[in-house]
Tab-separated table of C-alpha atoms in Angstrom:
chain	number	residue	atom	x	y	z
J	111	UNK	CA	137.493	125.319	107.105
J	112	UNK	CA	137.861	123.098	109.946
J	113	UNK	CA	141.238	120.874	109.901
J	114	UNK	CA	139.803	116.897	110.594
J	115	UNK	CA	140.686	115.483	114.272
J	116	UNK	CA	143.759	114.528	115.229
J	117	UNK	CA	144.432	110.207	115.776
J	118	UNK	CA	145.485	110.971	119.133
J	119	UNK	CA	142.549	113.258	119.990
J	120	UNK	CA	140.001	110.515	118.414
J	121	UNK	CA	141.441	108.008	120.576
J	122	UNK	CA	141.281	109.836	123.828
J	123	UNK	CA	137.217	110.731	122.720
J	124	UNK	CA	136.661	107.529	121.952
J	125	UNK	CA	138.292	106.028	125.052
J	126	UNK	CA	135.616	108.556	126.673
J	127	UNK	CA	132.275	106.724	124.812
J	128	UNK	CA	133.154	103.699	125.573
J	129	UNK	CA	132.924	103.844	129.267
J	130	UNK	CA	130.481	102.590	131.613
J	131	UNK	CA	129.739	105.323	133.476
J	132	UNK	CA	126.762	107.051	135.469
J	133	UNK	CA	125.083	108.459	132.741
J	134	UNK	CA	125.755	106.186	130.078
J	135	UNK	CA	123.242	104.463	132.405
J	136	UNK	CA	120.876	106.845	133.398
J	137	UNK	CA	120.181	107.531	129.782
J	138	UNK	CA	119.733	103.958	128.713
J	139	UNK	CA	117.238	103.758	131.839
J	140	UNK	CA	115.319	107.060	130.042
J	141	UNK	CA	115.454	106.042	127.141
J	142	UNK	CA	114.008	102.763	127.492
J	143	UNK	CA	111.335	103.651	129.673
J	144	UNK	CA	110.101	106.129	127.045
J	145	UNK	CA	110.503	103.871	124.119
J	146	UNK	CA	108.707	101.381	126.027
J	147	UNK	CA	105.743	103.092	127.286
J	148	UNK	CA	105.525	104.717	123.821
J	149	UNK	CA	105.700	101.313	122.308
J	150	UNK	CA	102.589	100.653	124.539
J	151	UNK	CA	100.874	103.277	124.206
J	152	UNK	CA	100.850	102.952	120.167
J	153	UNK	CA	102.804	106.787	119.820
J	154	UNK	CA	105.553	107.501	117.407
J	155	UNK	CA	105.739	111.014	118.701
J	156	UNK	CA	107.203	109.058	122.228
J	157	UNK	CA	109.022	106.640	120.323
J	158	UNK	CA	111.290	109.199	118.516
J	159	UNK	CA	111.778	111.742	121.931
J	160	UNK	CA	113.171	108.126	123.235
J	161	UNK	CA	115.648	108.277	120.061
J	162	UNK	CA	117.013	111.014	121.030
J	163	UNK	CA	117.601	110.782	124.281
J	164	UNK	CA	119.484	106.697	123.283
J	165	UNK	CA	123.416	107.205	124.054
J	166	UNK	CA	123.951	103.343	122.449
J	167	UNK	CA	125.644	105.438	119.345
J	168	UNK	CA	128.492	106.625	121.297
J	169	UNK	CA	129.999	102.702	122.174
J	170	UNK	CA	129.370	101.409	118.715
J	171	UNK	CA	131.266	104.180	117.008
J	172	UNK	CA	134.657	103.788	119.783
J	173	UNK	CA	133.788	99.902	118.862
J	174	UNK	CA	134.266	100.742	115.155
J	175	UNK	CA	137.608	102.948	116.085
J	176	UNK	CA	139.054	100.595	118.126
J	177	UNK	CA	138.510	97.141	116.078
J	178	UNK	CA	140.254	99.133	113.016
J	179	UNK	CA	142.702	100.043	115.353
J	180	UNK	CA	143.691	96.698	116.627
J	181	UNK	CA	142.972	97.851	119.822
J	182	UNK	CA	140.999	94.715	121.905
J	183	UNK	CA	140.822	95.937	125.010
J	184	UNK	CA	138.997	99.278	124.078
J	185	UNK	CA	136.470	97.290	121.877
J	186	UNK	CA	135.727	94.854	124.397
J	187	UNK	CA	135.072	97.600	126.661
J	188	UNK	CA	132.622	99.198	124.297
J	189	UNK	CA	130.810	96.358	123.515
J	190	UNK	CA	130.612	95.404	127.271
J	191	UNK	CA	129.129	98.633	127.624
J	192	UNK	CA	126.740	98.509	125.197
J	193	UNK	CA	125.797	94.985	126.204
J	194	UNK	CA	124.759	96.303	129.611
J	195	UNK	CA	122.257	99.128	128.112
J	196	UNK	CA	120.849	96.468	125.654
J	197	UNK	CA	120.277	94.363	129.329
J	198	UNK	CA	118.726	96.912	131.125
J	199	UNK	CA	116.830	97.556	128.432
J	200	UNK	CA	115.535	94.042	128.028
J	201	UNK	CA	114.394	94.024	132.125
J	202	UNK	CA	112.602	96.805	131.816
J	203	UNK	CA	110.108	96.710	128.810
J	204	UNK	CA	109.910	92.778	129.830
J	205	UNK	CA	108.262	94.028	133.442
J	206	UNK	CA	106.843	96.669	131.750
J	207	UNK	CA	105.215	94.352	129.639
J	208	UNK	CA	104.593	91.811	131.837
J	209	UNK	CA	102.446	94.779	133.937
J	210	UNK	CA	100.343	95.717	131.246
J	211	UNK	CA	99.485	92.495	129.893
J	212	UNK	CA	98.334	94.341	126.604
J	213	UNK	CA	95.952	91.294	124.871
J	214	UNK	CA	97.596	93.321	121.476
J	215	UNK	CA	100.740	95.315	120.637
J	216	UNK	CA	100.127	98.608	118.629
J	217	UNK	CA	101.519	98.927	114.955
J	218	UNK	CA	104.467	100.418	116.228
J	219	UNK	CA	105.726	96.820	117.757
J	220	UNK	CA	104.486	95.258	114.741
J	221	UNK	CA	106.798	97.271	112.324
J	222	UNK	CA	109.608	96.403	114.308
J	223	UNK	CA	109.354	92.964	113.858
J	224	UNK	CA	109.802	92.292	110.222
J	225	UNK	CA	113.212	94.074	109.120
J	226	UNK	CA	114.630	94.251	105.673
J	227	UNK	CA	117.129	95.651	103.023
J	228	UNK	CA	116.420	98.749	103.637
J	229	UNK	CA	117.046	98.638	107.370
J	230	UNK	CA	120.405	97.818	106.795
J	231	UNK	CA	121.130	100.659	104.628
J	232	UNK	CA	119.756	103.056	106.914
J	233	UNK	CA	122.314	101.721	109.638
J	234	UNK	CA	125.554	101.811	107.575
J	235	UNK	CA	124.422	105.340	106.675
J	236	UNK	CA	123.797	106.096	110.063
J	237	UNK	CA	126.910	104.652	111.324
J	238	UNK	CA	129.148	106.635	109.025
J	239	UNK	CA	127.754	109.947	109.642
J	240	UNK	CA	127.806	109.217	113.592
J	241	UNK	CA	131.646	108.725	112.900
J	242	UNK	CA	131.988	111.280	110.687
J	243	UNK	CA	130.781	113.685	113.111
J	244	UNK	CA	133.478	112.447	115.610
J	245	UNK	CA	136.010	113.189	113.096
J	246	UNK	CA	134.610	116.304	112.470
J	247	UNK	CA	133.228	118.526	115.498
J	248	UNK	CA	131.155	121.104	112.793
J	249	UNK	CA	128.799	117.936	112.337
J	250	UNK	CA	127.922	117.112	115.667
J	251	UNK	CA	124.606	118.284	115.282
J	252	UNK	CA	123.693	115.608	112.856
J	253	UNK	CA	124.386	113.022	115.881
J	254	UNK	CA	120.626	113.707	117.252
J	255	UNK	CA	119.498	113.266	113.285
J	256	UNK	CA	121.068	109.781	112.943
J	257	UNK	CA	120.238	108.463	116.763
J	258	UNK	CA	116.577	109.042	115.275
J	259	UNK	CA	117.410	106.861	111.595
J	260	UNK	CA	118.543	104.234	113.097
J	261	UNK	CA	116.671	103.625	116.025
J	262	UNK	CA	119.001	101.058	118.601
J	263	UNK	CA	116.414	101.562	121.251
J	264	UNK	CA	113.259	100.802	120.060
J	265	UNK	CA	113.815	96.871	118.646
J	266	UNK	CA	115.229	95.915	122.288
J	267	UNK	CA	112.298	97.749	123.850
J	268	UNK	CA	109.859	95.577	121.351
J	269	UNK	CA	112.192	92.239	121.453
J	270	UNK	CA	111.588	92.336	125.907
J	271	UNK	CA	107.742	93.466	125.081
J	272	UNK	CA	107.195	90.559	122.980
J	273	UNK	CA	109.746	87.645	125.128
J	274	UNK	CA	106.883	89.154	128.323
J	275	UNK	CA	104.149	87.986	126.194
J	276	UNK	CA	105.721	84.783	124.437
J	277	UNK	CA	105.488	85.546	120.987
J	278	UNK	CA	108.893	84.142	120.084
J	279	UNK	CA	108.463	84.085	116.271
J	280	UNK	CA	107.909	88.354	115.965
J	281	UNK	CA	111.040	88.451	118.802
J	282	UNK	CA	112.919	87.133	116.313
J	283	UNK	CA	111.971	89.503	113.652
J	284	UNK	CA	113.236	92.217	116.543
J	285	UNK	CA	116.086	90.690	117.466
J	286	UNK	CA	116.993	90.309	113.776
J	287	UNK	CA	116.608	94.223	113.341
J	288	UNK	CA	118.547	95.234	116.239
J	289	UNK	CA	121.543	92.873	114.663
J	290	UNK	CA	120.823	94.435	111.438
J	291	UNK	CA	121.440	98.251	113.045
J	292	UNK	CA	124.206	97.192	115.192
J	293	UNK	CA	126.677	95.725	112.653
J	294	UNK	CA	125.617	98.340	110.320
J	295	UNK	CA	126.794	100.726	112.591
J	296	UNK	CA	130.156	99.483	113.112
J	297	UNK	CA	130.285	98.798	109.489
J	298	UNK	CA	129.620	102.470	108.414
J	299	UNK	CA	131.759	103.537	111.098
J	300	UNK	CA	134.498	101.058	109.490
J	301	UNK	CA	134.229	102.266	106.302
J	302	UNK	CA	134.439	105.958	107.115
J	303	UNK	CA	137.763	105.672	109.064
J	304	UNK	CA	138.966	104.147	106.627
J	305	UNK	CA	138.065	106.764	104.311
J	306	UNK	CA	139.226	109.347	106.179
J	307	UNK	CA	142.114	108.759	108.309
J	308	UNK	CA	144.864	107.243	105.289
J	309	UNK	CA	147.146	105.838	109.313
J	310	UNK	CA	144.358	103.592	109.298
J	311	UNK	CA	143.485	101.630	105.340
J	312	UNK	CA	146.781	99.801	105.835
J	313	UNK	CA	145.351	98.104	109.157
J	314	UNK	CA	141.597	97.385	108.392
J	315	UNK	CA	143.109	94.385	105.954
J	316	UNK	CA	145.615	93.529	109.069
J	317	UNK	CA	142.530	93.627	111.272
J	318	UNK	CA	140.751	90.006	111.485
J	319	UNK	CA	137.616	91.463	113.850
J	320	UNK	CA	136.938	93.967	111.449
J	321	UNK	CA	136.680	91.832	108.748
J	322	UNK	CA	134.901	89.593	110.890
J	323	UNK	CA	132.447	92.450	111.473
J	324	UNK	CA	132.108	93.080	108.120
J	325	UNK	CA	131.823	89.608	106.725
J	326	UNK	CA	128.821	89.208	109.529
J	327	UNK	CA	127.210	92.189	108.243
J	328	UNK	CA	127.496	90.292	105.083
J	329	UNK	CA	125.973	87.559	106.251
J	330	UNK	CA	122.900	89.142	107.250
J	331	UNK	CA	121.915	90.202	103.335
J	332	UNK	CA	120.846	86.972	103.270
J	333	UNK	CA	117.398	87.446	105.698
J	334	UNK	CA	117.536	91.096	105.017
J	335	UNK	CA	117.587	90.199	100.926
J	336	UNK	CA	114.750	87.789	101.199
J	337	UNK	CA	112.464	90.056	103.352
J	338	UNK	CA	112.976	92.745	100.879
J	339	UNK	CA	112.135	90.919	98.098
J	340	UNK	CA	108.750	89.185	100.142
J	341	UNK	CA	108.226	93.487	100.850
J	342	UNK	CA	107.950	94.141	96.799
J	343	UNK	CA	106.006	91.353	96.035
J	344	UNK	CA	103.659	92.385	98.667
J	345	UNK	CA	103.618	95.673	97.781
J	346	UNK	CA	103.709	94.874	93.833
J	347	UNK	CA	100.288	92.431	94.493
J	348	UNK	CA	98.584	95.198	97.132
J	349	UNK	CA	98.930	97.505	93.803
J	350	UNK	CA	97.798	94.808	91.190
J	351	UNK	CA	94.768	94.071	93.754
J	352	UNK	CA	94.059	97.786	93.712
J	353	UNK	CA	94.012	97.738	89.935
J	354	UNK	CA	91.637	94.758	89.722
J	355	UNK	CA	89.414	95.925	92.246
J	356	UNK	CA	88.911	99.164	90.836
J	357	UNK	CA	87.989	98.127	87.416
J	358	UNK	CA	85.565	95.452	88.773
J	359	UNK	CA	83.669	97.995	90.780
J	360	UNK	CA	83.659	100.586	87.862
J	361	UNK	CA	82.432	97.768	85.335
J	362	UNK	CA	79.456	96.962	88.116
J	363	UNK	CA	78.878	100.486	88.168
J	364	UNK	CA	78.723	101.188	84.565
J	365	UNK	CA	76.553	97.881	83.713
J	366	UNK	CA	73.863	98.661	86.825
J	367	UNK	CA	71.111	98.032	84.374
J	368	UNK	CA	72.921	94.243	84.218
J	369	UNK	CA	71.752	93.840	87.565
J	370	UNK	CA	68.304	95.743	86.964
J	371	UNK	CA	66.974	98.870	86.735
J	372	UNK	CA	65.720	99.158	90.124
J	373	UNK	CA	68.997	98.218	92.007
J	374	UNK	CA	71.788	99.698	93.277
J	375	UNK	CA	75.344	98.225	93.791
J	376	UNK	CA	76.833	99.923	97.373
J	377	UNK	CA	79.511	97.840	97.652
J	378	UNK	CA	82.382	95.210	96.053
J	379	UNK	CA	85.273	92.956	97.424
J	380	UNK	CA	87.334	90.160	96.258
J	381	UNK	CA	88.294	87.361	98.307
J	382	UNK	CA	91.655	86.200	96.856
J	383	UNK	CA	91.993	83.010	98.926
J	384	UNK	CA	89.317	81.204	96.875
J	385	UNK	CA	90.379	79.982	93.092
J	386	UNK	CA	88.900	81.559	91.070
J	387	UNK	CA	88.759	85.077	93.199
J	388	UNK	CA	85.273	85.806	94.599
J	389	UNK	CA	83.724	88.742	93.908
J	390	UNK	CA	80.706	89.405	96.741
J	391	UNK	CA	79.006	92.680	95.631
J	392	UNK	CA	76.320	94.082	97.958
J	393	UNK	CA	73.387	95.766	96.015
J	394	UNK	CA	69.964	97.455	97.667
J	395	UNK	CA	66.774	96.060	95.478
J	396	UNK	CA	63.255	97.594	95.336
J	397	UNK	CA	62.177	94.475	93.842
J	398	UNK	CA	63.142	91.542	95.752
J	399	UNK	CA	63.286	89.263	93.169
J	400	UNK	CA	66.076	90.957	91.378
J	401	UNK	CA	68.872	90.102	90.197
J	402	UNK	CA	68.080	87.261	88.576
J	403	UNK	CA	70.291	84.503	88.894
J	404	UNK	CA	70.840	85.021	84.835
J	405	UNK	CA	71.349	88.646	84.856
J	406	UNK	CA	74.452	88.088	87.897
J	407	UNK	CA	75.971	85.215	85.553
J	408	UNK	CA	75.700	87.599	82.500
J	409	UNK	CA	77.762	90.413	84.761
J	410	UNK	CA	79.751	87.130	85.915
J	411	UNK	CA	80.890	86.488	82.430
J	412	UNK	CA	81.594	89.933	81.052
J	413	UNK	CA	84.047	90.617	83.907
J	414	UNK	CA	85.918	87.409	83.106
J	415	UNK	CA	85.644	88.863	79.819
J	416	UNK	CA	87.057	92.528	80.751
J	417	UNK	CA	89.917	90.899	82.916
J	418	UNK	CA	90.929	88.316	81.020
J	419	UNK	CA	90.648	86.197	84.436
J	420	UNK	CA	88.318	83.832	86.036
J	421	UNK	CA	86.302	85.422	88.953
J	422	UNK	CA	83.190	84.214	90.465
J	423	UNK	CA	80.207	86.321	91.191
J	424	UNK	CA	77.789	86.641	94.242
J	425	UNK	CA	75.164	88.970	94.483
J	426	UNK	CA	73.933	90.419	98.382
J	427	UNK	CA	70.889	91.880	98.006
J	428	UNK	CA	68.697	93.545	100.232
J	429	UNK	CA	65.250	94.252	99.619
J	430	UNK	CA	64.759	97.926	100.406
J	431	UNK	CA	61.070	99.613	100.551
J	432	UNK	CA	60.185	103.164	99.378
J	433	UNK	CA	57.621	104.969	101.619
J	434	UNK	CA	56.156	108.617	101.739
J	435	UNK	CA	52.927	110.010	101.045
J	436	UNK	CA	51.242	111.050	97.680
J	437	UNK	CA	51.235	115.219	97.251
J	438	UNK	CA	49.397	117.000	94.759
J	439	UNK	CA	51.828	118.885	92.565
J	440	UNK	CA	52.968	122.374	92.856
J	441	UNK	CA	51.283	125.459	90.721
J	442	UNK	CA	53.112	127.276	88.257
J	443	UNK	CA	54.487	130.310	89.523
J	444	UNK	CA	52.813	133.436	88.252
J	445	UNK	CA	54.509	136.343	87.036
J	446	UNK	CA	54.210	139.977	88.458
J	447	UNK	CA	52.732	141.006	85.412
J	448	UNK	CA	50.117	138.755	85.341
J	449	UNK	CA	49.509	138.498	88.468
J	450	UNK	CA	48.773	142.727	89.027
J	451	UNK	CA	49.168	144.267	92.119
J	452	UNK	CA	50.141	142.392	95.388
J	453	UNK	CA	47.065	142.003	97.321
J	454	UNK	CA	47.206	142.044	101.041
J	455	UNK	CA	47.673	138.335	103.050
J	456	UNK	CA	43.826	139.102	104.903
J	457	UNK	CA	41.700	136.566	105.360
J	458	UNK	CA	38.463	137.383	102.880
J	459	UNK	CA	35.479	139.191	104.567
J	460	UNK	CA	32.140	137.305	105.573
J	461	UNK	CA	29.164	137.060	103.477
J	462	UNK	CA	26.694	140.169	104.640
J	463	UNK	CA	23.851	138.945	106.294
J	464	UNK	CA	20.494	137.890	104.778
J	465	UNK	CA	17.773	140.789	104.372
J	466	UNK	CA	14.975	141.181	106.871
J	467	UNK	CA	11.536	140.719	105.764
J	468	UNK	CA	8.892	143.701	105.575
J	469	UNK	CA	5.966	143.645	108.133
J	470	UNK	CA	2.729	145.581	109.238
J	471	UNK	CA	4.657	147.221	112.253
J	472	UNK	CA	7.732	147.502	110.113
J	473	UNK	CA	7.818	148.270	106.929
J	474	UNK	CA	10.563	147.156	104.430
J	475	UNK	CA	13.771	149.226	104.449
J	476	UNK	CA	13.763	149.451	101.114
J	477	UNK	CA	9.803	150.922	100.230
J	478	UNK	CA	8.743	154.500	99.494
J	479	UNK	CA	6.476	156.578	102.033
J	480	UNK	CA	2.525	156.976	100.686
J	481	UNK	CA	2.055	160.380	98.905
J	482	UNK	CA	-0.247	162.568	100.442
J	483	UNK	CA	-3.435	162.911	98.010
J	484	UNK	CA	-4.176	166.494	99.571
């Protein structure tokens, strides 16, 4: 089993990350493009290859080493590192943006804009096991893994997508996210030194910015909480909606003689912004004077009945006509016995011609010679 790293070999690799260096940058520039144009282009597919390629993990986690550590200088140089990817980043998918001039941003912006709860967790996990593999080289293949969960790339790419366009309100909501995974990284990345290396419990307490980090990440439970709790309740009424909807349509279906005999209900939804609910359910009619306005308040009432709720009841219906031509109805099949032999498919013969008539020159075909008297 693999011994855990050295302190004095984690500091040198984490005086590595942090630098500013050539491809640190060329990376960022990849990455961004990809996320960006993916972004556009409404792909998840892109979106993730842009996740991948994202070295932002490497100066969080030296951020996280050297704010435990005490060590200023090395976390300033981190964070100044990772502050020019996040600018880059921001330039580009703003011109990007700006060039396409997209009237509307795929659903892949649009999730990116409304972070919760959950989006914290993901980063403190994500920030410990990107530490974790530093302190442990047999995990380093979980680094590409975790660059996907937690996704640094992607908000900035949406946050300069939507300042190009002026919708400040979802930047926000982007901005907001990309805080979220940021100090959740260098909180999980906290939290597992401290776990691990015993040189360095004694100075997390001793360490003001890492409380200070920690304390921020705090801090934003407080957006995070209330978004997660809007994200049940939406989720909790989407289901309840369901459930209503569904039993009004079956109790249309099952009472179709309520709205006559002769119609047909193809269709049923529920507009919630009007109190009580509508209900507007489409029906095809062979008669166009049906439903009667009676029969649709007697369905009207026994829903209100079944739900224990007040709805109110509309009735499209469109008067539908039934054409094709009479047919005389099929015969009986025979059987074989009955029916004897096949008989060949011929047409039947003519009628023979009429018999000639006898005459003086001619007689009749059918009389007798005289008998000779001699």
């Amino acid at each position: 089993m693999a011994q855990p790293t050295s302190l004095a070999s984690l500091e040198a690799g984490f005086e590595q990350e942090a630098r500013l260096d050539e491809p640190f940058v060329v990376l960022t520039v990849a990455a961004s493009l990809i996320a960006t144009l993916g972004l556009l282009a409404d792909s998840a597919a892109v979106v993730i290859g842009a996740m991948l390629i994202a070295p932002w993990i490497l100066p969080l986690r030296s951020a996280s080493f050297a704010i435990i550590d005490g060590r200023l200088n090395l976390a300033g140089k981190a964070l100044l590192t990772l502050a020019v990817g996040v600018t880059i980043t921001i330039a580009l998918s703003a011109s990007l943006g700006w060039l396409a001039r997209l009237p509307v941003l795929g659903d892949e912006v649009l999730r990116r804009t409304t972070p919760n709860l959950l989006d914290l967790g993901i980063a403190l996990v994500a920030g410990s096991i990107a530490t974790y593999g530093r302190l442990r080289q047999e995990a380093v293949s979980s680094i590409a893994g975790t660059a996907i969960a937690v996704a640094l790339v992607p908000p900035v790419c949406v946050l300069g997508l939507l300042l190009s366009i002026q919708q400040w309100e979802p930047a926000r909501g982007a901005a907001l996210l990309f805080a979220a995974n940021l100090l959740g990284i260098l909180s999980g990345g906290l939290l597992t030194l401290v776990v691990s290396q015993a040189s360095l419990r004694q100075k997390l307490w001793r360490s003001r910015v890492g409380l200070v980090s920690l304390l921020l990440t705090g801090l934003l439970l407080i957006p995070l909480t209330g978004s997660f709790l809007t994200l049940v309740a939406q989720a909790q009424r989407r289901v309840a909606l369901q459930e209503v909807e569904r039993a009004i349509t079956e109790s249309l279906r099952q009472r179709t003689l309520t709205l006559g005999k002769d119609s047909e209900l193809t269709g049923v939804t529920i507009d919630w912004n009007q109190n009580p609910p509508l209900i507007k359910a489409a029906v095809s009619v062979i008669k166009p004077n049906l439903p009667t306005p009676k029969q649709v308040a007697a369905v009207q009432d026994f829903i209100n009945k079944q739900m224990k709720f007040n709805y109110r009841l509309v009735v499209k219906r469109v008067s539908i006509d039934v054409i094709g031509p009479e047919a005389a109805p099929n015969l009986e099949p025979v059987t074989a016995a009955e029916e004897g032999p096949p008989k060949p498919l011929t047409p039947p013969l003519p009628p023979p011609p009429p018999p000639v008539p006898a005459t003086e020159e001619s007689p009749a075909a059918d009389s007798k010679p005289l008998l000779n008297e001699n």
